[in-house]
Amino acid sequence: MPGPGPVLTGRGWIRTILAPFLFPELRPEAQMSSRPLAVICLAAGLGKRTKVSMPKVLLPLCGRTLAEHALRAAAELEPARTVVVLHNQMEKVQAELAKSLFGRFSEIAYVDQGEPKGTGHAVQVGMQALDGFVGDVVVIYGDMPLMTAATLRQLVALRSEAACSALTAFPEDPHGFGRILRDGTGRFVGIREQKDCSPDEASIDEVNCGFYCFDSEKLRPALARLQPNNAQGEYYLTDVIADFVAAGEVLPTLVAEDLDEVLGVNSLADLAVVQALMQERILLRHLDNGVLIVDPGATWIDDDVEIGRDTKILPGTVLAKGCRIGSGCEVGPFAHLRAGTVLEDGAAVGNFVEAKKAHLGSGAKAKHLTYLGDAEVGANANIGCGTITANYDGVNKHRTKIGARAFIGSGTVLCAPVEVGEDAMTAAGAVVKPGTVIDPQQLWLGVPARYLRQRELPPRKGGARDGGQKA
Ligand code: UD1
Ligand code: CA
């Protein structure tokens, strides 16, 4: 058989030209819809199946809560208005989201659904909070954290003039999902919940993912007509589809390309699955940026961690949200960098080093068995094996300041607040008392540490010296 000849190629070319006319959603102006957009995030469910006391949507996922992930994706669409529908432990969820989403939305409202009576009821409540709004209404979920802005944008573009566009999928096991009903011509005519399915309907393999973009003006009256006459006695949002179709609407559907995006979290087992997928996304992003992650399967990096190019991350490393790591650094193996840790270019932390709110200047090194908490370490300082900044006196946390090129001998305990000047040195095993200021270039030793003499400075590229383990 001949391969596709020039005629076919030509037809493809014509299709490209005609596409915006045949498929209005592909028109550039439709893709960059200037129509006002609102987001309703449903998060009032009980989340009983997680069996933990915290509200489900606040479960942690790579340094953010589930709901924060979901809402951050929606924020990329720059909605004019956003409504989060809550009920269960509302104050707690609202306070947490208000903090973590600060400044991301032009306008965000938190509303109480009251006793949750179904997704249709939740969106009714959401629409009340969107009083006076006219435009696209995108529905998302606080327990579906892998949804991306790109897919939501496609859903918005696809709606065009229709009452609604809906996201569908073909999962391996459709059980539990609402099924997509189509007529003989393939037209989308309704959604049937699992519990209301006839055996024939239950054999349908296309399911409703729960994400939609609605025309606000067509949604309002359809919501008002919802009735809870179904197996669960709930107001189903999904019933608006048949309502639209009865009014002669043709409703476009988008098949989710990436099934991961529509995974929801109902249990801690689901959370573990979603966590692995989110972790993979984060690791791939850093790998794409030129970060050398030696064993991605044994490396845990939260969202909101910055890492520069040519930095090497060795196995067993945990990098918490908010860490900022420069380029050409080395981290691990088995390093734990907690919130607020900064490594400037070329800094290195090695095995069994924990850092919290620590700032390491460029070229600073702490390569073995060290705790650096609330500490500032100057450029090219060398922190010997077993150094501890004792930052906590049982009541308050105190800071330790170590100057550039200082040399902290092995096993030194710096009982904060402590200041170690530039080029200063502590001998191995020194215990520096709280409130001590070690002036530049001084050498201190002992327990408690006291001044011994001025330190003889090594040539700038020196190696190991007295009292220290080479870092
Ligand atoms: C829903 C869809 C189903 C779809 C599935 C995809 C309906 C009726 N069914 O079913 O077609 O296949 O999602 O995951 O919409 N919520 C509230 N208030 C309520 C009820 C629910 O905020 O009164 C929130 C829940 O917290 C949850 C989400 O809405 O985040 C979905 O609710 P849930 O009852 O789990 O819907 P499903 O039965 O999964
Ligand atoms: Ca349900």
XYZ file of C-alpha atoms and ligand atoms in Angstrom:
511
model
C 0.000 0.000 0.000
C 1.306 3.461 -0.846
C 1.931 5.716 2.091
C 0.082 8.955 2.549
C 0.776 10.970 -0.585
C 0.862 14.672 -1.177
C -2.932 14.785 -1.413
C -3.336 13.660 2.182
C -0.583 15.952 3.335
C -2.355 18.713 1.496
C -5.598 17.856 3.237
C -3.928 18.039 6.608
C -2.726 21.468 5.690
C -6.238 22.564 4.688
C -7.567 21.133 7.948
C -5.173 23.327 9.867
C -6.441 26.392 8.033
C -10.090 25.401 8.404
C -9.859 24.147 11.949
C -10.777 27.430 13.625
C -13.990 27.487 11.564
C -14.869 23.836 12.022
C -13.855 23.804 15.672
C -14.666 27.178 17.179
C -12.864 26.225 20.368
C -9.571 26.307 18.445
C -9.946 29.957 17.537
C -7.202 31.906 19.256
C -9.717 34.345 20.723
C -11.650 31.427 22.193
C -8.497 30.014 23.721
C -7.658 33.326 25.301
C -11.257 33.931 26.261
C -11.756 37.435 27.494
C -15.038 36.360 29.068
C -15.049 36.790 32.838
C -14.221 33.577 34.643
C -15.188 32.333 38.077
C -14.075 29.200 39.915
C -16.125 27.175 42.383
C -14.092 24.725 44.456
C -16.107 22.059 46.257
C -14.630 21.042 49.580
C -17.502 20.512 51.993
C -17.400 16.715 52.034
C -16.684 14.895 55.281
C -13.740 12.832 54.130
C -14.634 10.075 56.575
C -12.677 7.464 54.695
C -9.318 9.021 55.550
C -9.963 8.087 59.204
C -7.841 10.998 60.375
C -9.188 13.896 62.408
C -7.873 16.668 60.196
C -10.112 17.866 57.360
C -9.345 15.839 54.247
C -8.595 18.854 52.042
C -5.855 19.900 54.470
C -3.933 16.647 54.146
C -0.312 17.398 53.270
C 1.002 16.686 49.812
C 4.602 17.606 49.025
C 4.603 20.687 51.224
C 1.146 22.023 50.409
C -2.357 20.952 51.340
C -4.568 19.085 48.875
C -6.860 22.083 48.485
C -3.958 24.458 48.001
C -2.710 22.389 45.062
C -6.182 22.316 43.481
C -6.702 26.041 43.934
C -3.222 26.992 42.731
C -3.953 25.296 39.397
C -7.223 27.250 39.152
C -5.454 30.492 40.080
C -3.418 30.231 36.889
C -6.642 30.942 34.965
C -6.734 34.302 36.746
C -10.399 34.064 37.714
C -12.211 37.298 38.463
C -13.941 35.559 41.363
C -13.377 32.339 43.292
C -15.643 30.588 45.767
C -14.577 27.761 48.049
C -17.556 25.779 49.348
C -16.844 24.421 52.831
C -18.621 22.978 55.815
C -16.721 20.337 57.760
C -14.242 22.110 60.109
C -14.795 25.215 58.059
C -12.899 27.708 60.264
C -9.785 25.579 60.201
C -9.851 25.035 56.440
C -10.640 28.659 55.714
C -7.853 29.950 57.965
C -5.306 27.595 56.416
C -6.299 28.410 52.825
C -6.474 32.138 53.460
C -2.872 31.928 54.676
C -1.445 29.656 51.986
C -3.259 31.319 49.067
C -2.628 34.869 50.191
C -2.421 37.166 47.181
C -3.066 34.481 44.548
C -6.682 35.388 43.798
C -8.156 38.772 42.990
C -11.245 37.838 44.951
C -11.868 34.702 46.977
C -14.893 33.898 49.148
C -15.363 31.026 51.574
C -18.960 29.922 51.998
C -20.616 27.427 54.288
C -22.722 24.864 52.466
C -24.502 23.864 55.646
C -25.323 20.187 55.768
C -23.883 18.838 52.479
C -26.730 17.629 50.276
C -24.795 16.745 47.161
C -22.627 18.349 44.502
C -25.620 20.137 42.956
C -26.442 21.711 46.302
C -22.799 22.701 46.787
C -22.731 24.502 43.430
C -26.072 26.190 44.206
C -24.462 27.620 47.326
C -21.379 28.575 45.330
C -23.488 30.374 42.718
C -25.278 32.347 45.424
C -21.883 33.705 46.408
C -21.326 34.590 42.735
C -24.388 36.787 42.675
C -24.291 39.138 39.699
C -21.473 37.260 38.006
C -21.891 36.564 34.272
C -19.409 34.388 32.402
C -17.578 31.046 32.609
C -17.961 29.070 35.823
C -15.329 26.363 36.310
C -16.037 23.680 38.932
C -13.071 22.026 40.663
C -12.553 19.903 43.814
C -10.511 20.412 46.929
C -9.570 16.730 46.990
C -8.283 16.474 43.400
C -4.832 18.032 43.619
C -3.280 16.827 40.354
C -5.570 18.759 38.003
C -3.576 21.185 35.851
C -4.305 24.680 34.607
C -3.686 23.467 31.041
C -6.582 21.012 31.192
C -8.886 23.549 32.842
C -8.021 26.061 30.109
C -8.903 23.503 27.437
C -12.231 22.893 29.134
C -12.974 26.632 29.159
C -11.988 27.044 25.507
C -14.076 24.037 24.521
C -17.300 25.396 25.986
C -17.504 28.229 23.481
C -21.239 29.045 23.279
C -22.540 25.814 24.836
C -24.182 25.692 28.264
C -21.423 23.434 29.540
C -18.301 21.494 28.685
C -17.366 18.426 30.721
C -14.219 16.401 31.290
C -14.524 12.646 30.753
C -12.144 9.708 30.962
C -11.777 6.019 30.203
C -10.258 4.572 33.381
C -9.283 0.927 33.684
C -11.995 0.445 36.304
C -14.991 2.758 35.867
C -16.714 1.479 38.995
C -17.877 4.241 41.328
C -17.852 7.016 38.745
C -20.831 8.605 37.043
C -21.172 7.201 33.499
C -21.352 9.333 30.379
C -24.592 8.647 28.499
C -24.585 9.167 24.724
C -27.363 8.724 22.179
C -27.148 6.645 18.976
C -25.256 9.441 17.227
C -22.707 9.715 20.034
C -24.182 12.922 21.385
C -23.570 13.521 25.092
C -27.020 13.390 26.723
C -26.511 12.803 30.435
C -24.575 11.410 33.367
C -25.741 8.456 35.456
C -24.290 7.917 38.917
C -22.991 4.430 39.666
C -25.696 3.786 42.242
C -28.435 4.707 39.767
C -27.052 2.728 36.802
C -28.922 -0.072 35.076
C -26.681 -3.069 34.281
C -26.338 -1.787 30.701
C -25.363 1.675 31.872
C -22.906 0.219 34.358
C -21.065 -1.378 31.415
C -20.292 2.044 29.904
C -16.557 2.688 30.124
C -16.570 6.484 29.694
C -16.879 8.263 33.039
C -17.488 11.736 34.380
C -14.414 13.281 36.003
C -16.464 15.972 37.746
C -14.792 18.998 36.121
C -16.964 21.334 34.071
C -17.088 24.789 32.620
C -20.592 26.299 32.685
C -22.309 29.313 31.232
C -23.368 31.057 34.444
C -26.640 32.218 32.903
C -27.697 28.723 31.860
C -26.400 27.087 35.027
C -28.506 29.131 37.468
C -31.954 28.040 36.222
C -30.817 24.432 35.749
C -29.577 24.289 39.352
C -32.894 25.661 40.554
C -34.666 22.736 38.885
C -32.552 19.973 40.514
C -34.449 17.329 42.481
C -32.955 14.779 44.904
C -34.853 11.851 43.435
C -32.026 9.337 43.127
C -30.474 6.440 45.003
C -28.522 8.751 47.354
C -31.279 11.326 47.903
C -28.782 14.042 46.903
C -28.908 17.055 44.626
C -26.673 15.836 41.822
C -24.801 18.468 39.850
C -24.634 15.872 37.082
C -28.406 16.163 36.524
C -27.975 19.592 34.900
C -26.592 17.825 31.817
C -29.901 16.154 30.908
C -31.631 19.454 31.681
C -29.419 21.313 29.191
C -29.891 18.598 26.573
C -33.687 18.776 26.979
C -33.388 22.461 26.137
C -31.689 21.516 22.851
C -28.091 22.121 23.924
C -25.192 20.309 22.276
C -22.555 19.826 24.955
C -18.888 19.259 24.140
C -16.758 16.834 26.159
C -13.013 16.688 26.613
C -11.363 13.333 27.227
C -8.695 13.611 29.898
C -5.366 12.677 28.297
C -3.668 12.157 31.602
C -5.714 10.025 33.996
C -3.509 11.090 36.904
C -5.005 14.568 36.754
C -8.436 13.321 37.738
C -7.366 11.205 40.684
C -9.155 12.122 43.882
C -8.081 11.480 47.450
C -10.598 9.587 49.570
C -8.267 7.569 51.762
C -4.691 7.688 52.968
C -3.910 4.966 50.438
C -5.123 7.336 47.693
C -2.954 10.047 49.216
C 0.101 7.796 48.934
C -0.623 7.176 45.247
C -1.180 10.859 44.501
C 1.919 11.732 46.476
C 4.102 9.470 44.349
C 2.727 11.080 41.194
C 3.147 14.617 42.498
C 6.694 13.759 43.598
C 7.464 12.481 40.124
C 6.245 15.759 38.587
C 8.415 17.788 40.956
C 11.519 15.649 40.373
C 11.081 15.792 36.606
C 10.823 19.566 36.749
C 14.187 19.778 38.547
C 15.797 17.208 36.265
C 14.603 19.264 33.278
C 16.212 22.324 34.850
C 19.623 20.685 35.014
C 19.610 19.456 38.595
C 21.507 16.201 38.882
C 19.315 13.952 41.005
C 21.263 10.746 41.322
C 18.397 8.522 42.505
C 14.975 10.145 42.008
C 13.286 7.189 43.676
C 15.136 7.911 46.908
C 14.865 11.703 46.916
C 11.992 13.702 48.401
C 11.512 17.278 47.293
C 8.521 19.375 48.255
C 6.798 21.734 45.911
C 8.167 25.271 46.197
C 11.841 24.346 46.393
C 14.269 26.152 44.103
C 17.440 24.416 42.957
C 20.020 25.878 40.611
C 21.694 24.168 37.677
C 24.593 21.779 38.159
C 23.597 21.072 41.725
C 23.946 17.433 42.671
C 21.370 15.819 44.969
C 22.467 12.489 46.428
C 20.117 9.711 47.617
C 18.155 9.874 50.842
C 17.829 13.645 50.699
C 14.697 15.434 51.921
C 14.174 19.040 50.834
C 11.247 20.799 52.452
C 9.082 23.528 51.033
C 10.762 26.880 50.935
C 14.366 25.687 50.549
C 16.442 27.737 48.126
C 19.501 25.997 46.743
C 21.900 27.695 44.382
C 23.855 26.227 41.506
C 26.843 23.956 41.808
C 25.861 22.810 45.284
C 26.051 19.280 46.623
C 23.376 17.937 48.955
C 23.351 14.547 50.644
C 23.405 11.646 50.760
C 20.910 11.610 53.643
C 20.611 15.333 54.161
C 17.469 16.901 55.589
C 16.973 20.538 54.676
C 13.947 21.942 56.426
C 11.863 25.028 55.769
C 13.710 28.231 55.134
C 17.125 26.755 54.413
C 19.213 28.581 51.837
C 22.395 27.305 50.198
C 24.239 29.846 48.107
C 26.103 28.718 44.994
C 28.694 26.046 45.587
C 27.719 25.287 49.184
C 27.688 21.648 50.276
C 25.926 19.639 52.954
C 26.702 15.973 53.315
C 25.446 12.897 55.083
C 23.321 13.174 58.202
C 23.184 16.927 58.140
C 19.974 18.606 59.199
C 19.383 22.290 58.598
C 16.492 24.506 59.587
C 16.251 28.207 58.745
C 19.938 28.045 57.998
C 21.700 30.223 55.476
C 24.954 28.865 54.065
C 27.018 31.332 52.063
C 28.647 30.353 48.807
C 31.217 27.619 49.137
C 30.328 26.933 52.787
C 30.552 23.286 53.752
C 28.989 21.070 56.404
C 29.643 17.590 55.219
C 28.987 15.241 58.123
C 26.699 14.659 61.101
C 25.700 18.230 61.822
C 22.711 20.228 62.970
C 22.423 23.817 61.787
C 19.290 25.474 63.154
C 18.585 29.220 62.950
C 22.123 29.681 61.722
C 23.962 31.926 59.351
C 27.137 30.500 57.907
C 29.434 32.804 55.948
C 30.971 32.081 52.566
C 33.578 29.319 52.503
C 33.190 28.562 56.190
C 33.964 24.988 57.101
C 31.696 23.240 59.576
C 33.469 20.194 60.997
C 31.955 16.806 61.542
C 29.515 16.613 64.442
C 28.977 20.341 64.886
C 25.771 21.312 66.639
C 24.133 24.681 66.867
C 22.184 24.279 70.105
C 19.527 26.759 69.107
C 16.855 25.935 71.695
C 17.169 26.696 75.399
C 13.926 24.944 76.266
C 11.873 28.090 75.858
C 13.225 30.170 72.994
C 15.154 29.666 69.770
C 18.380 31.613 69.296
C 20.574 32.367 66.309
C 24.135 31.378 65.569
C 26.256 33.506 63.286
C 29.411 32.101 61.766
C 31.600 34.410 59.709
C 33.128 33.834 56.307
C 36.003 31.335 56.190
C 35.544 30.422 59.848
C 36.629 26.918 60.782
C 34.463 25.065 63.265
C 36.313 22.074 64.700
C 34.741 18.621 64.904
C 32.276 18.104 67.678
C 31.869 21.793 68.488
C 28.652 22.735 70.260
C 27.618 26.346 69.689
C 25.076 27.186 72.383
C 23.147 29.995 70.737
C 23.136 32.918 70.711
C 26.733 32.751 69.546
C 28.813 34.725 67.084
C 31.920 33.414 65.450
C 33.897 36.037 63.525
C 35.406 35.757 60.063
C 38.427 33.454 59.850
C 37.924 32.457 63.498
C 38.322 28.887 64.643
C 37.107 26.518 67.318
C 39.109 23.471 68.283
C 37.592 19.995 68.286
C 35.125 19.441 71.104
C 34.746 23.108 72.025
C 31.533 23.970 73.841
C 30.821 27.648 73.250
C 28.583 29.184 75.892
C 25.500 31.284 75.110
C 26.213 34.950 74.500
C 29.807 34.348 73.387
C 31.294 36.505 70.652
C 34.424 35.085 69.086
C 36.256 37.866 67.292
C 37.651 37.447 63.805
C 40.670 35.188 63.486
C 40.622 34.094 67.133
C 41.115 30.464 68.077
C 39.010 29.179 70.969
C 39.057 25.774 72.622
C 37.828 23.765 75.598
C 34.755 23.274 77.726
C 33.532 25.897 78.185
C 35.446 27.349 75.264
C 37.933 30.178 75.941
C 40.311 32.280 73.909
C 43.644 30.587 73.208
C 45.418 32.698 70.600
C 45.127 34.275 67.192
C 44.643 31.765 64.467
C 47.315 31.423 61.826
C 45.480 31.688 58.558
C 46.098 28.883 56.125
C 46.786 29.681 52.513
C 43.388 30.395 50.964
C 43.021 26.899 49.471
C 44.035 25.080 52.670
C 43.242 21.533 53.739
C 42.672 19.946 57.154
C 44.289 21.566 60.183
C 44.511 21.019 63.904
C 41.285 20.292 65.694
C 39.269 19.766 62.595
C 38.111 17.044 60.350
C 38.443 17.895 56.697
C 34.964 18.754 55.446
C -18.978 12.906 41.608
C -19.901 12.927 40.397
C -19.595 11.700 39.524
C -18.134 11.678 39.135
C -17.228 11.793 40.357
C -15.817 12.022 39.910
C -21.968 13.959 41.169
C -23.346 13.712 41.612
N -21.256 12.880 40.838
O -19.309 11.747 42.343
O -20.408 11.709 38.366
O -17.856 10.503 38.413
O -17.622 12.914 41.177
O -14.964 12.008 41.001
O -21.540 15.087 41.110
N -19.022 17.835 47.861
C -19.412 18.979 48.522
N -20.683 19.063 49.001
C -21.594 18.065 48.832
C -21.179 16.901 48.152
C -19.891 16.826 47.669
O -18.622 19.901 48.683
O -22.710 18.219 49.289
C -17.654 17.731 47.358
C -16.905 16.635 48.070
O -16.173 17.145 49.151
C -15.987 16.110 46.989
C -16.730 16.407 45.689
O -17.699 17.370 46.009
O -14.787 16.824 46.943
C -17.352 15.189 45.057
O -18.335 14.681 45.910
P -18.616 13.146 46.023
O -19.850 12.948 46.829
O -17.394 12.431 46.412
O -18.976 12.812 44.520
P -18.797 11.429 43.847
O -19.748 10.482 44.458
O -17.377 11.078 43.788
Ca -21.353 10.989 46.723
